[in-house]
Coordinates of C-alpha atoms in Angstrom, one line a residue:
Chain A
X79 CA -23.4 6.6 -27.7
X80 CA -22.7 8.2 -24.4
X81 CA -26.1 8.8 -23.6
X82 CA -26.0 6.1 -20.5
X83 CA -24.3 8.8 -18.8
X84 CA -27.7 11.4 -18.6
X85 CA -28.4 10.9 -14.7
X86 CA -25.4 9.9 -13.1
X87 CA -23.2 12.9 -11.9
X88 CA -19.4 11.2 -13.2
X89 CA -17.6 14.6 -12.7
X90 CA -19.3 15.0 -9.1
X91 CA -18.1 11.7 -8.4
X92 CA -14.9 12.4 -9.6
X93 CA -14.5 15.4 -7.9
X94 CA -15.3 13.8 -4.6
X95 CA -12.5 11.2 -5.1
X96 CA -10.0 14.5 -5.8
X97 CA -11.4 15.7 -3.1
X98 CA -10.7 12.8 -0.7
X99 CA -7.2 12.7 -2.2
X100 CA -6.3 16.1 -1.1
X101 CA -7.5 16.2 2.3
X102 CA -6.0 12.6 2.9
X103 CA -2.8 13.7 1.3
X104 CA -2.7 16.7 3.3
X105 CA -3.3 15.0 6.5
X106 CA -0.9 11.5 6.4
X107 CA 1.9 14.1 5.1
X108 CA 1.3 16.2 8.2
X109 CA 1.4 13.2 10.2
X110 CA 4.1 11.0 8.5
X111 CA 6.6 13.9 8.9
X112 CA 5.8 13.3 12.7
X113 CA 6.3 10.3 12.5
X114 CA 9.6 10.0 10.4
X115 CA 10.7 12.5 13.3
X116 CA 9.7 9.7 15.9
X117 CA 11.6 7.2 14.1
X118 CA 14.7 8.9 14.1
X119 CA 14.4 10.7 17.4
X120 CA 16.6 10.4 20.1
X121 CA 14.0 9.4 22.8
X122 CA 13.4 5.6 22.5
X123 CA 10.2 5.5 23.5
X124 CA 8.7 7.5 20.4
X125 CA 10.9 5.8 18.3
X126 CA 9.8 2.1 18.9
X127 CA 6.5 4.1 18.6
X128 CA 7.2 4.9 15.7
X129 CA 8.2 1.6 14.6
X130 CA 5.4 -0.4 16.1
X131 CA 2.9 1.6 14.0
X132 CA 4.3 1.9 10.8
X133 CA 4.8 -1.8 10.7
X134 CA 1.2 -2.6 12.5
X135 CA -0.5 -0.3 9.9
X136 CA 1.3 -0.8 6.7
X137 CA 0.1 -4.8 7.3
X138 CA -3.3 -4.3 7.9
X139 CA -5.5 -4.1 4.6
X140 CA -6.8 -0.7 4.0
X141 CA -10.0 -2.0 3.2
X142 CA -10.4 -3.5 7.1
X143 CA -9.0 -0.2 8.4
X144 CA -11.9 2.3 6.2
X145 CA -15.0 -0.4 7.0
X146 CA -13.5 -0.3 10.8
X147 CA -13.9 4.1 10.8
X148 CA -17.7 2.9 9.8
X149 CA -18.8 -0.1 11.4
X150 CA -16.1 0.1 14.5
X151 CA -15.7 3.9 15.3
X152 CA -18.8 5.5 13.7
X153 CA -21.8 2.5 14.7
X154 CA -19.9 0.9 17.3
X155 CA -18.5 3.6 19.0
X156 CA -20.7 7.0 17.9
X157 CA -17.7 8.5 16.6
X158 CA -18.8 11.5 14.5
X159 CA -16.0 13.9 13.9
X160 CA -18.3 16.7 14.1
X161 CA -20.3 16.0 11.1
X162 CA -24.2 15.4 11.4
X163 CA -25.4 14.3 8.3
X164 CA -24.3 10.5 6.9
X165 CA -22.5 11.5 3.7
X166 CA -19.9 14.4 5.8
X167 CA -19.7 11.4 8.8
X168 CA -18.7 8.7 6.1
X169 CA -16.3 11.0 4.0
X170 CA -14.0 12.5 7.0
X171 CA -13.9 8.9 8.3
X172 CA -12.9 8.1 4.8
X173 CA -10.2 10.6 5.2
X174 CA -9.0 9.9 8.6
X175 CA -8.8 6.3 7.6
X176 CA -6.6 7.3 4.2
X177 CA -4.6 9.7 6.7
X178 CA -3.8 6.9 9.4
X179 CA -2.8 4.1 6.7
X180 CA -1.0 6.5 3.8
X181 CA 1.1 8.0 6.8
X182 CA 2.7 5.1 7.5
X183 CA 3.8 5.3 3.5
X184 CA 5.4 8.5 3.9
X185 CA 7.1 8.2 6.8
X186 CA 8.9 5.0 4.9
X187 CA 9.5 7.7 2.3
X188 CA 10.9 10.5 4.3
X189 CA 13.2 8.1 6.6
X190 CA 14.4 6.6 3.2
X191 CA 15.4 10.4 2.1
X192 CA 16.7 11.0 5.4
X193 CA 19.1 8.3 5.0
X194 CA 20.7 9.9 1.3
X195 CA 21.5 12.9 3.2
X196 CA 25.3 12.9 3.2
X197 CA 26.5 12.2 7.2
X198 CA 29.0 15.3 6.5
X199 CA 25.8 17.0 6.8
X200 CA 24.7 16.3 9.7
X201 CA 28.1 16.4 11.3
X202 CA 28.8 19.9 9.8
X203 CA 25.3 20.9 11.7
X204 CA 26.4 19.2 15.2
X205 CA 29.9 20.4 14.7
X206 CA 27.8 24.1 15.0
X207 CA 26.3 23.2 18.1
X208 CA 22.9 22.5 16.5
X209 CA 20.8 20.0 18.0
X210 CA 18.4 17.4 17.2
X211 CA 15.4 19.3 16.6
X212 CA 17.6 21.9 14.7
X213 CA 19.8 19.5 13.0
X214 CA 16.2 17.3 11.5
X215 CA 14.6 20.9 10.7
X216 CA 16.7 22.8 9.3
X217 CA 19.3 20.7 7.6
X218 CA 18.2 17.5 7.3
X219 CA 14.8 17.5 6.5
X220 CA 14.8 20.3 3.9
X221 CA 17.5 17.9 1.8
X222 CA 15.3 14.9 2.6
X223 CA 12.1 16.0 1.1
X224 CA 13.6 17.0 -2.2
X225 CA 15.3 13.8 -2.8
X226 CA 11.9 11.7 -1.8
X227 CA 9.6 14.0 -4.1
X228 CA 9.7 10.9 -6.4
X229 CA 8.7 8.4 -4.1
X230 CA 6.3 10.5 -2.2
X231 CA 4.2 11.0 -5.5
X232 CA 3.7 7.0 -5.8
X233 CA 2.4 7.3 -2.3
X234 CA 0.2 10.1 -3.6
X235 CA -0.8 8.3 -6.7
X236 CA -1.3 5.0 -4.5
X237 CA -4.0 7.0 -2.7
X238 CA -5.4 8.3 -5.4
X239 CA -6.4 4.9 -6.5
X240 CA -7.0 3.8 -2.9
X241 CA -9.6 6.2 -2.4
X242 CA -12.1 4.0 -4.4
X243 CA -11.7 1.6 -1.3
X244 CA -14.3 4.9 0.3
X245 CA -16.8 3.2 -1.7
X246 CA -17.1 0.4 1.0
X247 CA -18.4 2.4 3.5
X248 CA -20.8 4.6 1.3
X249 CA -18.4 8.0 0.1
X250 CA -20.0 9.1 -3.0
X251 CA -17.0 8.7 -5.4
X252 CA -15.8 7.3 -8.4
X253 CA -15.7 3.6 -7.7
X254 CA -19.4 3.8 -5.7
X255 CA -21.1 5.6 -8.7
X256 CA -19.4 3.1 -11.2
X257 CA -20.6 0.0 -9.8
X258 CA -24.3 1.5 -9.3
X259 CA -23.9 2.6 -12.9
X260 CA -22.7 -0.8 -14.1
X261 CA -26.1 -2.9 -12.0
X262 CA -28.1 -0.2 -13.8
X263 CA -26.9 0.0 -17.5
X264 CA -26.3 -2.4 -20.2
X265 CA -22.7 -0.5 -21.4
X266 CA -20.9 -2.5 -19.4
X267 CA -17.9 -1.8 -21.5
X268 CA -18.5 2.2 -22.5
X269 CA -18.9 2.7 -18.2
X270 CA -16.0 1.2 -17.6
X271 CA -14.0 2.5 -20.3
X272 CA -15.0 6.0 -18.6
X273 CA -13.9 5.6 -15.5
X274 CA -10.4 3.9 -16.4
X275 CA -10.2 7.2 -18.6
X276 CA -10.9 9.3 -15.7
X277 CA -8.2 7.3 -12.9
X278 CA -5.6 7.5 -15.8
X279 CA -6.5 11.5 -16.2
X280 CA -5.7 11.4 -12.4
X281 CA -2.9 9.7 -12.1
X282 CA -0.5 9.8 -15.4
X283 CA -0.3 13.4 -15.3
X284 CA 0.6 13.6 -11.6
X285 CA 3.0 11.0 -12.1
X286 CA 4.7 12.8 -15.1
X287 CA 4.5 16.3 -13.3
X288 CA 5.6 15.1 -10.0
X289 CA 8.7 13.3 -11.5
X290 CA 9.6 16.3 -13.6
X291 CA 9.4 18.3 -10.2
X292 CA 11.4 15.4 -8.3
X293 CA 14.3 15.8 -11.0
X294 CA 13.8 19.6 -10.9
X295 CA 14.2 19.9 -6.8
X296 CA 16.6 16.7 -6.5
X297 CA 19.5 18.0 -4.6
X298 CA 22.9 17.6 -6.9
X299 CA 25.6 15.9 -5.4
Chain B
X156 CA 22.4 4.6 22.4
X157 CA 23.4 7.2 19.6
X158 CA 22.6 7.8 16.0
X159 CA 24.6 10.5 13.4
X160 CA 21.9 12.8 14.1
X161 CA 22.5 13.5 17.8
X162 CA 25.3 13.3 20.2
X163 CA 25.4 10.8 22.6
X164 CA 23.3 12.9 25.9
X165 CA 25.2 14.3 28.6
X166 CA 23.3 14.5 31.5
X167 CA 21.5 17.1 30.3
X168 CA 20.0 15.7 27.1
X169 CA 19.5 12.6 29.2
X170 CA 17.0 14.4 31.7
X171 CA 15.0 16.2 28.9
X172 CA 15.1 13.0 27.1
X173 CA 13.7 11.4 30.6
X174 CA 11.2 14.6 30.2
X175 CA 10.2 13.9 26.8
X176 CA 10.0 10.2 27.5
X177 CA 7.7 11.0 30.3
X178 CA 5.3 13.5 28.1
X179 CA 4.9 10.9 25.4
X180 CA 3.9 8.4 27.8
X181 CA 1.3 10.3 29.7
X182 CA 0.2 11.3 25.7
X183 CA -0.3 7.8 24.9
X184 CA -1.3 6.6 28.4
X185 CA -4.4 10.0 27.7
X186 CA -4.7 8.0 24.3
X187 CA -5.0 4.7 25.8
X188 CA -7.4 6.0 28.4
X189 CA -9.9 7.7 25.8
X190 CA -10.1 4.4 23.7
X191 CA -10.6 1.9 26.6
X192 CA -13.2 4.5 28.2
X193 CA -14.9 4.5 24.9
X194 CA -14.7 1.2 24.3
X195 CA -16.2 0.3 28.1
X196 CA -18.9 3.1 27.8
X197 CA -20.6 1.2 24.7
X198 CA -19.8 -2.2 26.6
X199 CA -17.3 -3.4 23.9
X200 CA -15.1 -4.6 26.6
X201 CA -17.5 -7.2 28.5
X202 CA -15.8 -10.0 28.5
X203 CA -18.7 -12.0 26.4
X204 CA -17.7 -10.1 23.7
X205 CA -14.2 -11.8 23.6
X206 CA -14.4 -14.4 25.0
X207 CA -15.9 -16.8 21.9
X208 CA -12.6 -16.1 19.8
X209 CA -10.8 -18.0 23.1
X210 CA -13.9 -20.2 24.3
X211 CA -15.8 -21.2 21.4
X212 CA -14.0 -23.1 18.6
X213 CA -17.2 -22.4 16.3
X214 CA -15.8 -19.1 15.5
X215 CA -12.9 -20.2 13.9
X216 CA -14.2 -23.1 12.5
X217 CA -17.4 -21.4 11.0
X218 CA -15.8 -17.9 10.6
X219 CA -12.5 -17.2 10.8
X220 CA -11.0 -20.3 9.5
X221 CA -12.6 -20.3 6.0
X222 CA -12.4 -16.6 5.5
X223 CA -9.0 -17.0 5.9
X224 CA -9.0 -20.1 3.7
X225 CA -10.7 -17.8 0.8
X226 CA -8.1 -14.7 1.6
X227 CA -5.1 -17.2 0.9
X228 CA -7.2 -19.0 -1.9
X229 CA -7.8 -16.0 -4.0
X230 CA -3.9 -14.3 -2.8
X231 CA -2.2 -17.9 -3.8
X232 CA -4.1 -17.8 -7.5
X233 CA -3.9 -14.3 -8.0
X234 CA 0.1 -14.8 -7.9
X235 CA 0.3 -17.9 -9.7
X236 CA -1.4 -16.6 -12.5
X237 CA 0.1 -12.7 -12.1
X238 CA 3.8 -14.6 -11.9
X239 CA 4.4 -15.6 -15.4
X240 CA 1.8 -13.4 -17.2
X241 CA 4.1 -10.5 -15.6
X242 CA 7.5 -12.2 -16.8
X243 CA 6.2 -12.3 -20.5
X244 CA 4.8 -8.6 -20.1
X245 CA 8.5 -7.6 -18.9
X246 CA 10.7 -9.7 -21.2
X247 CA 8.0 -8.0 -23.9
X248 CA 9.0 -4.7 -22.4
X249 CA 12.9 -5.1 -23.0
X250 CA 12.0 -6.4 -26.9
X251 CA 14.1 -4.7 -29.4
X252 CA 10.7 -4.5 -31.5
X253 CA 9.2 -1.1 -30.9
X254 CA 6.2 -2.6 -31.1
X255 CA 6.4 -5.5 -29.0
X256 CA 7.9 -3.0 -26.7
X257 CA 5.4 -0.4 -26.9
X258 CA 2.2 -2.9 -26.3
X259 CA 3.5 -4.2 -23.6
X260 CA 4.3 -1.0 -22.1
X261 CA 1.0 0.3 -23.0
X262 CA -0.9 -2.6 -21.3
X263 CA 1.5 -2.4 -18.0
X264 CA 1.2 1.5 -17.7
X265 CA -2.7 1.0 -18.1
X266 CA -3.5 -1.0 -15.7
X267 CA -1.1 0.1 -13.4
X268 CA -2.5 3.4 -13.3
X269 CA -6.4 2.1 -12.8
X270 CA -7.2 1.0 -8.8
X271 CA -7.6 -2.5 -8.8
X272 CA -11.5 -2.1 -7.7
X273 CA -12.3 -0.7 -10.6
X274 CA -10.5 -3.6 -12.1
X275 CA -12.8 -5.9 -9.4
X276 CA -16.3 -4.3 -10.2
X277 CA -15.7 -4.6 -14.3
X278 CA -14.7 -8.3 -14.0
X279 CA -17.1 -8.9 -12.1
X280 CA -19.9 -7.3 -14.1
X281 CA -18.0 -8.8 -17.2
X282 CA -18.5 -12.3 -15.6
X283 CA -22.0 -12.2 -14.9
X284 CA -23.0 -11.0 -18.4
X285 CA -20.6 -12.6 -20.7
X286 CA -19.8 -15.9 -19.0
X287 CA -21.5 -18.8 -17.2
X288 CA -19.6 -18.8 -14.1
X289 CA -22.0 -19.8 -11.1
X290 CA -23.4 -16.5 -8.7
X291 CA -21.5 -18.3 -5.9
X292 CA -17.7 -18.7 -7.8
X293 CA -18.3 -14.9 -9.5
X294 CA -16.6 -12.9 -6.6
X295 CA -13.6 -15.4 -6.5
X296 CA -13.2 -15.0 -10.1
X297 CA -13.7 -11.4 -10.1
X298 CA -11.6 -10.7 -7.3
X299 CA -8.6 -13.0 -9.1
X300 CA -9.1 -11.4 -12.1
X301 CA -8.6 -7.5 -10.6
X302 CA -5.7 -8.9 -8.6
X303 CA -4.1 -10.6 -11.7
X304 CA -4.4 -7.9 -13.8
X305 CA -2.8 -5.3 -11.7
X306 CA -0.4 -7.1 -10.2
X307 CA 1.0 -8.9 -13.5
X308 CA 1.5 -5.0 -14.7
X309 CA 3.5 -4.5 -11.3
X310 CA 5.6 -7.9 -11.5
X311 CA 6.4 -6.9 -15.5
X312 CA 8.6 -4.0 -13.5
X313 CA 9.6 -6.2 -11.0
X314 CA 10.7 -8.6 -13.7
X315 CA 11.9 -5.2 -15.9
X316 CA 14.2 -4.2 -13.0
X317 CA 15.9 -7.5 -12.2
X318 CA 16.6 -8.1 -15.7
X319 CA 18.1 -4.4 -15.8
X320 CA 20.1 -5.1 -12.8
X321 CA 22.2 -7.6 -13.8
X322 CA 25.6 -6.4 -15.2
X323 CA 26.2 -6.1 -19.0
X324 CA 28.7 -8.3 -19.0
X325 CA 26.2 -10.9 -18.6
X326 CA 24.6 -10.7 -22.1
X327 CA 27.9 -9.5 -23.7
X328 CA 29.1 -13.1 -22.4
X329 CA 25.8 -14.4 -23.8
X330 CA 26.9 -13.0 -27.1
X331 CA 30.2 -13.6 -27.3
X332 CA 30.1 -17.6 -27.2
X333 CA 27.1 -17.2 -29.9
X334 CA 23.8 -17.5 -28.0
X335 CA 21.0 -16.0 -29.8
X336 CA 18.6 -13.6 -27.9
X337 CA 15.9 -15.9 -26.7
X338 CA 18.5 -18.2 -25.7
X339 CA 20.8 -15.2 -23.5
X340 CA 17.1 -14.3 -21.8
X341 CA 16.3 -18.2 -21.4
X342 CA 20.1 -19.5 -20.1
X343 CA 21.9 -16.6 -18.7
X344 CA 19.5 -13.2 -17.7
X345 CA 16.4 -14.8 -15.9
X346 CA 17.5 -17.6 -13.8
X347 CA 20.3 -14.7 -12.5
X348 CA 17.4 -12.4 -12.0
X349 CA 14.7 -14.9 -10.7
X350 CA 16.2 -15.1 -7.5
X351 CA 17.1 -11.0 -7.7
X352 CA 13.1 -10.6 -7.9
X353 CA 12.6 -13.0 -5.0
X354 CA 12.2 -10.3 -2.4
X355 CA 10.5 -7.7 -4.8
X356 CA 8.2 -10.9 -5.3
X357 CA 7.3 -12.3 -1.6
X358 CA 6.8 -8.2 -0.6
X359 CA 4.3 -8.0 -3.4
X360 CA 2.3 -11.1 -2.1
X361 CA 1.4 -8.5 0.8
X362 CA 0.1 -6.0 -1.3
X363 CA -1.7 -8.9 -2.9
X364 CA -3.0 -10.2 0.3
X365 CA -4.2 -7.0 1.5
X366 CA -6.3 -6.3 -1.6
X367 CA -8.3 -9.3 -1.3
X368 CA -9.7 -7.6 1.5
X369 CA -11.8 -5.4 -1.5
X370 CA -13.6 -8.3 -2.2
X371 CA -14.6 -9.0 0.5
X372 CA -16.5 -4.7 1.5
X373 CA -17.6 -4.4 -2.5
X374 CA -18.2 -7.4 -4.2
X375 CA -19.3 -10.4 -1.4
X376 CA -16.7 -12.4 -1.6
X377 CA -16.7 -14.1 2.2
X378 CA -12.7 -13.8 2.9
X379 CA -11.5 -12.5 6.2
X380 CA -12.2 -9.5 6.9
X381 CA -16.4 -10.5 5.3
X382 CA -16.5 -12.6 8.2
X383 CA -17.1 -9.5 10.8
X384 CA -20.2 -9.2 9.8
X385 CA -21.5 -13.0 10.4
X386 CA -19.4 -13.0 13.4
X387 CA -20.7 -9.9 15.0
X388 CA -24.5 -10.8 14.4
X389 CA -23.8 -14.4 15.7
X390 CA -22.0 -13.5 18.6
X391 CA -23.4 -10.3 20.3
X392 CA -22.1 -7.5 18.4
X393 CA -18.3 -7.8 19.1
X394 CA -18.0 -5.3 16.1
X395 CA -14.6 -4.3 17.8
X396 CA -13.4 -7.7 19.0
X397 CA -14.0 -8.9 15.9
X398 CA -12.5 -6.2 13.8
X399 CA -9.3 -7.1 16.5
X400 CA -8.9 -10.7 15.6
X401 CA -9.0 -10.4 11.7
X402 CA -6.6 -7.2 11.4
X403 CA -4.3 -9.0 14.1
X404 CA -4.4 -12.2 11.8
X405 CA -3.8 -10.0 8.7
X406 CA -1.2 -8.4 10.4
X407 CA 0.5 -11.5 11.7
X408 CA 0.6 -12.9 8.3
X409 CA 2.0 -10.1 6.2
X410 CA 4.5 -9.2 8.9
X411 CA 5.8 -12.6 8.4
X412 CA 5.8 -11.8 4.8
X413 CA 7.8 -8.7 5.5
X414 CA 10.4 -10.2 7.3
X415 CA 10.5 -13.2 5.2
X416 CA 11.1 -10.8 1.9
X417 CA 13.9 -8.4 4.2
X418 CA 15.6 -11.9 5.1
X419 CA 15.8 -13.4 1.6
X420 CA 16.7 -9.6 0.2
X421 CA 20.3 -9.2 3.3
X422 CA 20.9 -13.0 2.2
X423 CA 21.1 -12.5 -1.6
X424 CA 23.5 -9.6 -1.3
X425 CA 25.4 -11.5 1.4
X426 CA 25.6 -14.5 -1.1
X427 CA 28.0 -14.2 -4.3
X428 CA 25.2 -17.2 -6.1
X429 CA 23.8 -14.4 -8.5
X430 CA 25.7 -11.5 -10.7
X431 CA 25.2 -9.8 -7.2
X432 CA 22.3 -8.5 -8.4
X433 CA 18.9 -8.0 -5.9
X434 CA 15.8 -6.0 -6.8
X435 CA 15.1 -4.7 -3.1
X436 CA 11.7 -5.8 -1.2
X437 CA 10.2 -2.4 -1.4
X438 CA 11.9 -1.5 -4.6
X439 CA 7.7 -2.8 -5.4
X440 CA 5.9 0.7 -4.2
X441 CA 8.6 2.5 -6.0
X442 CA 8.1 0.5 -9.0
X443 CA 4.6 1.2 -9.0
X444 CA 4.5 4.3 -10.4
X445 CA 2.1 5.2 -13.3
X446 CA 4.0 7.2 -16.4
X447 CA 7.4 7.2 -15.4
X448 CA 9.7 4.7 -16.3
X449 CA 12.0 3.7 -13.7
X450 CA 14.5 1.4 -14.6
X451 CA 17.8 0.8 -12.6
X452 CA 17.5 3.2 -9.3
X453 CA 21.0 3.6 -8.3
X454 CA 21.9 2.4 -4.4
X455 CA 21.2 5.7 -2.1
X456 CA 24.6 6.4 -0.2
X457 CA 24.4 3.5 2.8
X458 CA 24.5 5.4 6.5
X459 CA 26.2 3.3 8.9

């Protein structure tokens, strides 16, 4: 029955889309903390920064922004990323197009955590002496990320899914090998069936893990 | 100028915020610099290359103009058909039949947790070998069907959660002066919690927006962003200007989505027309999670 499958490398695939999750997750966590810091900094400047890219981003399809990294910054513009062959080229522009549109999701996130953090907080840090940088790292922030584990693992489980949008410019994942599978083989239903099975396996799990971890690490108050 | 999480500067803070101001703008300046020197060294900056989208009407008629045609096309159907597909899913979801309730929970946990291109290539695969839809209507279809499938499983929470919101006393009313439960969900729960979804609703039309873009890299379907292509062979490779134009029209329309949901969302809680009840315009991404069941989030404490 599940012969249709002798050929095609699904777990490679697969493993290619965990792969782009990680890195991507990685990367717009890294750079949605700085950017949640921006938003909420005291120097206007990087704040309407900030602002201005969060809401540019989060409105631009992610779809335009991943065939951009190919046609726009790769073709157009010879930017590499210090790969050489086509396959590393397409997947780290994969993943610095993920990066640059899921960061925008986090920083949402955090600045949403950094908002339940009670103000007697943060007045019992200035009254100390801390300040800013001090008050975001070592009071703030710590409280913030524990209350936004919940929300931050949609944003994680939104990119798992959103990696199949890689497909467009070429990555070698899930969504790529599914529809070459599907204009080679009759099982149109079995091939499908497969890969739902294997985004559920994905994403349930984190979803379940990640919410029992939120509840775990939520901050009682 | 202050916020809770700094003082208001003394003169101090106030030059190393003048300091910081300045290293941020030389940062972005050296940003700026690299892009437009990169841009001008591959000749992406000649003004022939931008000069059509301001110049040349034939651009927007023959391009731009009936991408964005299909983009709204395939957005506008994909809702219309998601809309009340996703109320019966979320009414089915609040049944007091475990099994009503569990099917429906099944099917809006499914496809919630399966990307919508997935959901794209199968119906479009499905349409070519089970139905007689014309080669040239298939992508529309397909890219429809993906949208209203997912999205309907996102709108049954949307739906889930307004009904949830509304206070008890509501359907304990219901009961008292003898309405039966159809009639309670029919008369009294979702006209109150209608106009609590509004935001949730017009915020999800972005998300919806934004995913017709799929179509348009992986399945053919000439919407907006499928018009680069055309554009760029027709007009001298103006790869970047072109990529320019369509993500400032995407962005133009779902920022006035955005603002349009956060003004409808301050005016309902301002207004006493509803049980005071509003499911909030990103309340959606939050929604959107796969296996856990999130039902009435409780208000984070407000910061002033």
């Amino acid at each position: 029955m599940f012969d249709f499958l002798q050929g095609y490398d699904v777990p490679g695939a697969f493993w290619t889309t965990v792969q782009l999750t990680l890195w991507s997750a990685a990367g717009s966590l890294l750079w949605g903390t700085v950017l949640a810091a921006m938003r909420v900094s005291p120097v206007p400047v990087m704040r309407g920064f900030g602002t201005w890219y969060v809401n540019v981003v989060r409105n631009i399809p992610l779809t335009v922004i991943i065939v951009f990294t190919s046609l726009g910054l790769f073709q157009t513009l010879g930017v590499s990323l210090g790969a050489d062959t086509f396959t590393v080229i397409n997947f780290r522009l994969a993943v610095l197009g993920l990066t640059a549109y899921t960061a925008a999701f986090v920083c949402e996130a955090l600045r949403s955590g950094i908002n339940t953090v009670p103000l007697g907080q943060v007045e019992a840090a200035r009254a100390l002496g801390l300040g800013f940088t001090q008050v975001l790292g070592l009071v703030v922030l710590p409280q913030a990320f524990r209350s936004v584990v919940g929300p931050l693992a949609n944003v994680l489980i939104a990119l798992t899914k959103n990696t199949t949008v890689a497909a467009a410019i070429g990555v070698p994942e899930a969504a790529l090998l599914m529809r070459e599978m599907i204009e080679n083989e009759a099982q149109l239903i079995l091939i499908s069936a497969v890969f739902a099975a294997g985004f559920i396996v994905l994403t349930l799990p984190t979803g379940l893990f990640l919410g029992w971890v939120g509840k775990k690490v939520a901050v009682r108050r | 100028m202050s916020s809770v999480l700094y003082d208001t500067p003394g003169p101090r803070a106030r030059r190393r915020n003048t300091l910081y101001t300045a290293g941020f703008l030389l940062v972005l300046a050296a940003g700026a610099w690299w892009v437009f020197t990169g841009l001008a060294g591959k000749g992406q900056l000649e003004w022939s290359k931008w000069a059509p989208f301001l110049t040349d009407s034939r651009v927007w008629t023959t391009f731009l103009l009936p991408g964005l045609e299909n983009t709204l096309i395939a957005a506008a159907l994909a809702l219309v058909i998601a809309l009340p597909l996703g109320a019966v899913l979320g009414i089915a979801r609040l049944s007091e039949h475990r099994w009503v309730r569990g099917t429906a929970g099944t099917v809006v946990e499914f496809f919630r947790a399966i990307p919508v291109l997935i959901l794209m290539l199968f119906a479009n695969a499905a349409y070519a070998a089970f139905f007689d839809i014309s080669p040239d209507s298939r992508p529309l279809y397909a890219v429809v069907t993906g949208l209203v499938l997912y999205n309907a499983s996102v709108l049954a929470e949307v739906v889930r959660a307004g009904i949830l919101a509304l206070p008890r006393g509501q359907s304990d009313a219901a009961r008292a002066i003898g309405m039966r439960k159809g009639q309670t969900m029919r008369y009294v729960l979702l006209p109150q919690s209608v106009t609590a979804m509004l935001p949730a609703i017009v915020s999800q039309m972005v998300v919806i927006v934004k995913d017709t873009a799929l179509g348009g890299a992986m399945l053919g379907f000439s919407e907006l962003l499928a018009s680069v292509r055309p554009m760029s062979a027709n007009y001298g490779a103006n790869t970047i200007a072109g990529f320019t134009v369509v993500a400032v029209i995407f962005i133009v329309l779902n920022f006035a989505l955005t603002s349009f949901a956060a003004r409808l969302e301050s005016r309902l809680r301002r207004g006493r027309r509803s049980a005071g009840a509003v499911v909030a315009a990103d309340a959606v991404e939050e929604l959107a999670t796969p296996g856990e069941h999130v039902g009435h989030r409780p208000e984070p404490p407000g910061r002033s």
